[in-house]
Coordinates of C-alpha atoms and ligand atoms in Angstrom, one line a residue:
M1 CA -84.6 -168.7 -19.6
S2 CA -81.3 -167.0 -18.9
E3 CA -79.8 -166.6 -15.4
F4 CA -77.5 -163.9 -14.2
H5 CA -75.8 -163.4 -10.8
I6 CA -75.5 -159.8 -9.5
A7 CA -73.5 -158.9 -6.5
V8 CA -75.2 -155.9 -4.7
V9 CA -73.1 -153.4 -2.8
A10 CA -75.8 -151.2 -1.4
G11 CA -73.3 -149.3 0.7
D12 CA -74.0 -146.2 2.7
G13 CA -76.4 -143.3 3.0
I14 CA -79.0 -143.4 0.3
G15 CA -77.4 -146.3 -1.4
P16 CA -79.5 -149.0 0.1
E17 CA -82.7 -147.1 -0.7
V18 CA -82.0 -146.7 -4.3
T19 CA -80.6 -150.1 -4.9
E20 CA -83.8 -151.6 -3.4
Q21 CA -85.7 -149.9 -6.1
A22 CA -83.2 -150.9 -8.8
I23 CA -83.5 -154.6 -7.6
A24 CA -87.4 -154.4 -7.9
V25 CA -87.1 -153.1 -11.4
L26 CA -84.8 -155.9 -12.3
N27 CA -87.0 -158.4 -10.9
K28 CA -89.9 -157.1 -12.8
V29 CA -87.8 -157.2 -16.0
G30 CA -87.1 -160.9 -15.1
E31 CA -90.8 -161.7 -15.0
L32 CA -91.7 -159.8 -18.2
F33 CA -88.8 -161.1 -20.4
H34 CA -88.3 -164.5 -18.6
H35 CA -84.8 -164.0 -17.1
A36 CA -83.7 -164.9 -13.7
F37 CA -81.8 -162.3 -11.7
H38 CA -80.0 -163.7 -8.5
F39 CA -78.9 -160.9 -6.0
N40 CA -76.1 -161.5 -3.6
K41 CA -75.8 -158.5 -1.1
V42 CA -72.4 -157.8 0.0
L43 CA -70.8 -155.2 2.2
A44 CA -68.4 -152.3 1.3
G45 CA -67.7 -148.8 2.3
G46 CA -68.6 -147.5 5.8
C47 CA -71.1 -150.3 6.7
A48 CA -68.3 -152.7 5.9
I49 CA -66.0 -150.8 8.2
D50 CA -68.6 -151.0 11.1
A51 CA -69.3 -154.6 10.6
T52 CA -65.8 -156.0 9.9
G53 CA -63.2 -153.2 10.4
K54 CA -62.4 -153.2 6.7
C55 CA -64.0 -151.0 3.9
L56 CA -63.5 -153.7 1.4
P57 CA -63.6 -157.2 3.0
E58 CA -61.9 -160.0 1.1
E59 CA -65.3 -161.9 0.8
T60 CA -66.9 -158.8 -0.9
L61 CA -64.1 -158.7 -3.4
E62 CA -64.5 -162.5 -4.2
E63 CA -68.2 -162.4 -4.5
C64 CA -67.8 -159.4 -6.9
K65 CA -65.3 -161.2 -9.1
K66 CA -67.6 -164.3 -9.1
A67 CA -70.6 -162.4 -10.1
D68 CA -71.8 -161.6 -13.9
S69 CA -72.0 -158.0 -12.8
V70 CA -71.9 -155.6 -9.7
L71 CA -74.7 -153.2 -8.7
L72 CA -73.4 -150.5 -6.5
G73 CA -75.4 -147.9 -4.5
A74 CA -73.0 -145.5 -3.0
V75 CA -70.2 -145.4 -0.2
G76 CA -69.0 -142.9 2.3
G77 CA -70.4 -140.4 4.9
P78 CA -69.3 -138.0 7.5
K79 CA -69.3 -140.7 10.2
W80 CA -66.2 -142.3 8.6
D81 CA -64.4 -138.9 7.8
N82 CA -61.7 -139.6 10.5
V83 CA -60.8 -143.1 9.2
A84 CA -57.3 -143.4 7.8
G85 CA -56.8 -142.7 4.2
D86 CA -56.2 -146.3 3.1
Q87 CA -59.3 -147.5 5.0
R88 CA -61.8 -144.7 4.0
P89 CA -65.1 -145.9 2.6
E90 CA -64.2 -144.5 -0.8
R91 CA -61.2 -146.7 -0.9
A92 CA -63.6 -149.6 -1.2
L93 CA -64.8 -148.1 -4.5
L94 CA -61.2 -147.5 -5.9
G95 CA -60.3 -151.2 -4.7
L96 CA -63.3 -152.6 -6.5
R97 CA -62.4 -150.7 -9.7
E98 CA -58.8 -151.9 -9.5
K99 CA -59.2 -155.3 -8.6
L100 CA -62.0 -155.9 -11.0
G101 CA -60.0 -154.3 -13.7
L102 CA -62.8 -151.9 -14.7
Y103 CA -60.6 -149.3 -16.5
A104 CA -63.4 -147.8 -18.6
N105 CA -66.2 -145.6 -17.1
L106 CA -69.1 -144.5 -19.2
R107 CA -70.8 -141.5 -17.9
P108 CA -73.8 -140.4 -20.1
A109 CA -75.3 -136.9 -19.5
I110 CA -78.7 -136.9 -21.1
I111 CA -81.4 -134.1 -20.9
H112 CA -84.8 -135.8 -20.7
K113 CA -87.2 -133.9 -22.6
A114 CA -89.7 -133.8 -19.8
L115 CA -87.1 -132.2 -17.6
A116 CA -85.7 -129.6 -19.9
D117 CA -86.8 -127.1 -17.2
A118 CA -84.4 -128.7 -14.7
C119 CA -81.3 -127.5 -16.9
P120 CA -80.0 -124.5 -15.3
L121 CA -78.6 -123.1 -18.7
K122 CA -80.8 -121.0 -20.9
P123 CA -82.9 -122.7 -23.1
E124 CA -81.3 -121.3 -26.3
I125 CA -78.1 -123.1 -25.1
T126 CA -79.3 -126.6 -24.7
G127 CA -82.8 -126.6 -26.6
D128 CA -84.6 -129.5 -25.1
S129 CA -82.1 -132.2 -25.6
L130 CA -78.5 -133.0 -24.9
D131 CA -76.8 -136.3 -25.1
I132 CA -73.0 -136.4 -24.1
L133 CA -71.0 -139.5 -23.1
I134 CA -68.0 -139.1 -20.9
V135 CA -65.5 -141.9 -21.2
R136 CA -63.4 -141.6 -18.0
E137 CA -60.3 -143.6 -17.5
L138 CA -60.7 -145.2 -14.2
T139 CA -57.9 -147.3 -12.9
G140 CA -54.9 -145.0 -13.6
G141 CA -53.5 -141.6 -13.3
I142 CA -53.2 -139.6 -10.0
Y143 CA -55.8 -141.9 -8.3
F144 CA -53.5 -144.9 -8.5
G145 CA -50.0 -143.3 -8.9
E146 CA -47.3 -143.2 -6.2
K147 CA -48.3 -141.2 -3.2
G148 CA -46.9 -140.3 0.1
Y149 CA -45.0 -137.7 2.2
R150 CA -41.5 -136.4 1.7
E151 CA -39.1 -133.5 2.6
G152 CA -39.6 -130.9 0.1
K153 CA -38.1 -127.3 -0.5
Y154 CA -40.4 -126.0 2.3
G155 CA -40.4 -128.8 4.7
Q156 CA -42.8 -131.9 4.8
E157 CA -44.9 -132.1 1.7
A158 CA -47.4 -134.7 0.3
F159 CA -47.5 -135.9 -3.3
D160 CA -49.7 -137.8 -5.7
I161 CA -48.3 -138.7 -9.0
E162 CA -50.1 -138.6 -12.3
A163 CA -48.7 -141.1 -14.8
Y164 CA -50.1 -142.9 -17.8
S165 CA -48.7 -145.9 -19.8
E166 CA -49.2 -146.1 -23.5
M167 CA -51.3 -149.3 -22.8
E168 CA -53.5 -147.4 -20.5
V169 CA -54.2 -144.5 -22.8
K170 CA -54.7 -147.0 -25.9
R171 CA -57.3 -149.1 -24.3
I172 CA -59.4 -146.1 -23.1
A173 CA -59.2 -144.4 -26.4
K174 CA -60.1 -147.5 -28.2
T175 CA -63.3 -147.8 -25.8
A176 CA -64.2 -144.1 -26.7
F177 CA -63.6 -144.7 -30.6
E178 CA -65.8 -147.9 -30.4
V179 CA -68.7 -146.2 -28.6
A180 CA -68.3 -143.2 -30.9
M181 CA -68.8 -145.5 -34.0
Q182 CA -72.2 -146.3 -32.4
R183 CA -73.0 -142.7 -32.0
N184 CA -72.2 -139.7 -33.9
K185 CA -68.6 -140.4 -34.8
K186 CA -67.2 -137.5 -32.9
V187 CA -64.6 -137.7 -30.0
T188 CA -63.0 -134.7 -27.9
S189 CA -59.9 -136.0 -25.9
V190 CA -59.6 -133.8 -23.0
D191 CA -56.1 -133.1 -21.5
K192 CA -53.9 -130.4 -20.2
A193 CA -51.1 -130.8 -22.8
N194 CA -50.1 -127.2 -22.6
V195 CA -48.5 -127.9 -19.0
L196 CA -48.4 -131.6 -18.3
E197 CA -45.9 -134.1 -19.9
S198 CA -48.4 -136.9 -19.2
S199 CA -51.1 -135.1 -21.0
R200 CA -48.8 -134.6 -24.0
F201 CA -48.3 -138.3 -24.0
W202 CA -51.9 -139.0 -23.8
R203 CA -52.7 -136.7 -26.7
K204 CA -49.9 -138.3 -28.8
T205 CA -51.2 -141.8 -27.9
V206 CA -54.9 -140.9 -28.8
I207 CA -53.9 -139.4 -32.1
E208 CA -52.1 -142.8 -32.7
V209 CA -55.2 -144.8 -31.8
A210 CA -57.4 -142.5 -34.1
K211 CA -55.7 -143.8 -37.2
E212 CA -57.6 -147.1 -36.8
Y213 CA -61.0 -145.1 -36.9
P214 CA -60.6 -142.9 -39.8
E215 CA -64.4 -142.3 -39.7
V216 CA -64.3 -140.7 -36.3
E217 CA -63.6 -136.9 -36.1
L218 CA -61.1 -136.4 -33.3
T219 CA -60.6 -133.0 -31.6
H220 CA -58.5 -132.1 -28.6
M221 CA -59.3 -129.7 -25.8
Y222 CA -57.6 -128.5 -22.8
V223 CA -59.5 -129.3 -19.5
D224 CA -60.0 -125.7 -18.4
N225 CA -61.5 -124.8 -21.6
A226 CA -63.6 -127.9 -21.7
A227 CA -65.0 -126.8 -18.2
M228 CA -65.9 -123.6 -19.9
Q229 CA -67.3 -124.9 -23.2
L230 CA -69.7 -127.5 -21.3
I231 CA -71.4 -124.4 -20.1
R232 CA -70.9 -122.1 -23.1
N233 CA -71.9 -124.6 -25.8
P234 CA -72.4 -128.2 -24.5
K235 CA -74.0 -129.4 -27.8
Q236 CA -70.5 -129.4 -29.4
F237 CA -69.7 -132.5 -27.6
D238 CA -70.6 -136.1 -28.3
V239 CA -68.1 -138.5 -26.8
I240 CA -65.4 -137.0 -24.3
V241 CA -62.6 -139.1 -23.3
T242 CA -60.3 -138.2 -20.6
S243 CA -58.2 -139.1 -17.5
N244 CA -59.4 -140.4 -14.3
I245 CA -59.2 -137.1 -12.4
F246 CA -60.4 -134.8 -15.3
G247 CA -63.2 -137.2 -15.9
D248 CA -64.3 -137.0 -12.2
I249 CA -64.6 -133.4 -12.3
L250 CA -66.2 -132.9 -15.9
S251 CA -68.8 -135.6 -15.2
D252 CA -70.1 -133.8 -12.1
E253 CA -70.3 -130.6 -14.2
A254 CA -72.1 -132.3 -17.0
S255 CA -74.5 -134.0 -14.7
M256 CA -75.6 -130.7 -13.3
I257 CA -76.4 -129.4 -17.0
T258 CA -79.0 -132.2 -17.0
G259 CA -80.6 -130.7 -13.9
S260 CA -79.9 -133.3 -11.2
I261 CA -77.0 -135.6 -10.4
G262 CA -79.9 -137.9 -9.0
L263 CA -80.6 -138.9 -12.8
L264 CA -77.3 -140.2 -14.1
P265 CA -76.2 -143.8 -14.1
S266 CA -72.8 -144.9 -15.0
A267 CA -71.0 -148.2 -16.2
S268 CA -67.5 -149.3 -15.3
L269 CA -66.1 -151.8 -17.7
G270 CA -63.0 -153.9 -18.2
Q271 CA -61.8 -156.6 -20.5
T272 CA -64.4 -159.2 -19.7
G273 CA -68.2 -158.8 -20.0
A274 CA -68.7 -158.1 -16.2
G275 CA -68.9 -154.6 -15.1
M276 CA -69.9 -152.5 -12.2
Y277 CA -73.0 -150.2 -12.5
E278 CA -73.7 -147.2 -10.2
P279 CA -75.4 -144.1 -10.1
I280 CA -73.0 -141.3 -10.2
H281 CA -74.3 -139.4 -7.1
G282 CA -72.8 -140.2 -3.9
S283 CA -74.3 -141.3 -0.5
A284 CA -76.0 -138.0 0.3
P285 CA -76.0 -138.8 4.1
D286 CA -78.1 -135.5 4.5
I287 CA -81.2 -136.9 3.0
A288 CA -80.6 -140.7 3.8
G289 CA -83.4 -142.7 5.2
Q290 CA -86.1 -140.1 4.5
D291 CA -87.5 -141.6 1.4
I292 CA -86.8 -138.5 -0.7
A293 CA -83.7 -139.7 -2.7
N294 CA -84.1 -140.0 -6.4
P295 CA -83.9 -143.7 -7.6
V296 CA -83.8 -143.1 -11.2
A297 CA -80.0 -143.0 -11.6
A298 CA -79.8 -146.5 -9.9
I299 CA -82.6 -147.7 -11.9
L300 CA -81.0 -146.5 -15.1
S301 CA -77.7 -148.0 -14.1
T302 CA -79.6 -151.4 -14.2
A303 CA -80.5 -150.5 -17.8
M304 CA -76.8 -150.0 -18.6
M305 CA -75.9 -153.4 -16.9
L306 CA -78.5 -155.1 -19.2
K307 CA -77.2 -153.5 -22.2
Y308 CA -73.6 -153.5 -21.8
S309 CA -72.8 -156.7 -19.8
F310 CA -75.9 -159.0 -20.6
K311 CA -76.5 -157.7 -24.1
L312 CA -80.3 -157.4 -23.4
D313 CA -81.1 -154.4 -25.3
K314 CA -84.8 -154.7 -25.5
E315 CA -84.9 -155.1 -21.9
A316 CA -82.7 -152.1 -21.2
D317 CA -84.9 -150.1 -23.6
A318 CA -88.0 -151.1 -21.6
I319 CA -86.5 -149.6 -18.4
E320 CA -85.4 -146.4 -20.2
K321 CA -88.9 -146.0 -21.6
A322 CA -90.7 -146.5 -18.4
V323 CA -88.5 -143.9 -16.7
T324 CA -89.3 -141.5 -19.6
S325 CA -93.0 -142.2 -19.2
V326 CA -93.1 -141.6 -15.4
L327 CA -91.3 -138.2 -16.0
E328 CA -93.7 -137.3 -18.9
A329 CA -96.6 -138.1 -16.6
G330 CA -95.3 -135.3 -14.2
Y331 CA -93.9 -137.3 -11.3
R332 CA -90.9 -135.8 -9.6
T333 CA -88.8 -136.6 -6.6
P334 CA -87.9 -133.4 -4.6
D335 CA -84.5 -132.9 -6.3
I336 CA -86.3 -132.3 -9.7
M337 CA -89.5 -131.0 -8.5
S338 CA -91.1 -128.1 -10.3
E339 CA -94.4 -126.2 -10.2
G340 CA -97.5 -128.0 -11.3
M341 CA -95.6 -131.5 -11.0
K342 CA -96.5 -134.4 -8.7
E343 CA -94.0 -134.8 -5.8
V344 CA -93.3 -138.5 -4.9
G345 CA -90.8 -140.2 -2.7
T346 CA -88.2 -142.9 -3.5
K347 CA -90.4 -145.9 -3.1
E348 CA -93.3 -144.3 -5.0
M349 CA -91.0 -143.2 -8.0
G350 CA -89.7 -147.0 -7.9
N351 CA -93.4 -148.2 -7.9
L352 CA -94.4 -145.9 -10.8
I353 CA -91.5 -147.0 -12.9
L354 CA -92.6 -150.6 -12.2
H355 CA -96.1 -149.7 -13.2
F356 CA -94.8 -148.3 -16.5
L357 CA -92.6 -151.1 -17.3
S358 CA -93.9 -153.4 -20.0
Ligands
LIG401 C1 -66.9 -140.7 -8.5 C2 -66.7 -140.4 -7.2 C3 -65.5 -141.2 -6.6 C4 -64.1 -140.8 -7.5 C5 -65.1 -141.0 -5.2 C6 -66.3 -141.2 -4.2 C7 -63.9 -141.9 -4.8 O1 -66.6 -139.0 -6.9 O2 -67.2 -141.9 -8.9 O3 -67.0 -139.9 -9.3 O4 -63.5 -139.7 -7.3 O5 -64.1 -141.5 -8.5
LIG402 MG1 -66.9 -138.0 -8.6

């Protein structure tokens, strides 16, 4: 029997509801496949500000560092909108990414056959399937560059600097090429090299790394064009590698093509095997506590954890299959509800996935 220690940052809004379902799924996987998952609940985000005055208490960071992986719900909400910038709930997320060294963010955008109707694009554009993986750089660029206020040409101004080192671009490019080798051997690197110096450097460095992967077809695309192409012809993409801020934006766009942001998981990985796994949706405070949030993204995040951090492929497949079965059986949370389907809440959706898990 293998044992795994998982730090759980349930966070704010719908975070606690969806992580509860994700934990139940892991417990069932443990029973079925004889693993022991131990959960250690820690505070980060708005709830941590309320309880301790800090968005990312030292103890939380220590527990997350010690854990084999972190499961995160979501952080933030209007309640903390007036908190100072460096203590906002979102800072906890950035702090965890930075302090745990999680520089590679994998965001799959997959259309489930059963949900082809939920895709807002015309069927002739997507068919009934789509499988894109966005590899987003997560600990560099404008999110972490020098920032502040200064006297500018027109008086006081604020600035955030976009900077990328060769090391940072190389390691994220490597991640993208490695995952591409496991998929269709196609990488699109997205930048703004027609304007930004940091993008020209990004492109040159990605081309350098590509030499080690002669089997992978590499193309480059400006981010504005990529935003358009995702709608015009998303099927041309397989792996997209891009900077922190471009990845943030394009992954929301890609998620919408799949029908609902409530379906998509993500993995944040670093040099060690440990990672942080979270749904890409936010805390959705408007629907929190009503048992209507979609737990699928959180549940699929546990499948990514099993696959990428614990190398439990068979177990990860079982979770993905259970989700597919529930969708094929016609069960829908309100965000993906359509005519003729059976509407269920967060808990029931979780229970159904447990039921189909074998
Ligand atoms: C994301 C989110 C975060 C980001 C926010 C909440 C800080 O939008 O994970 O995509 O911008 O990275
Ligand atoms: Mg985002």
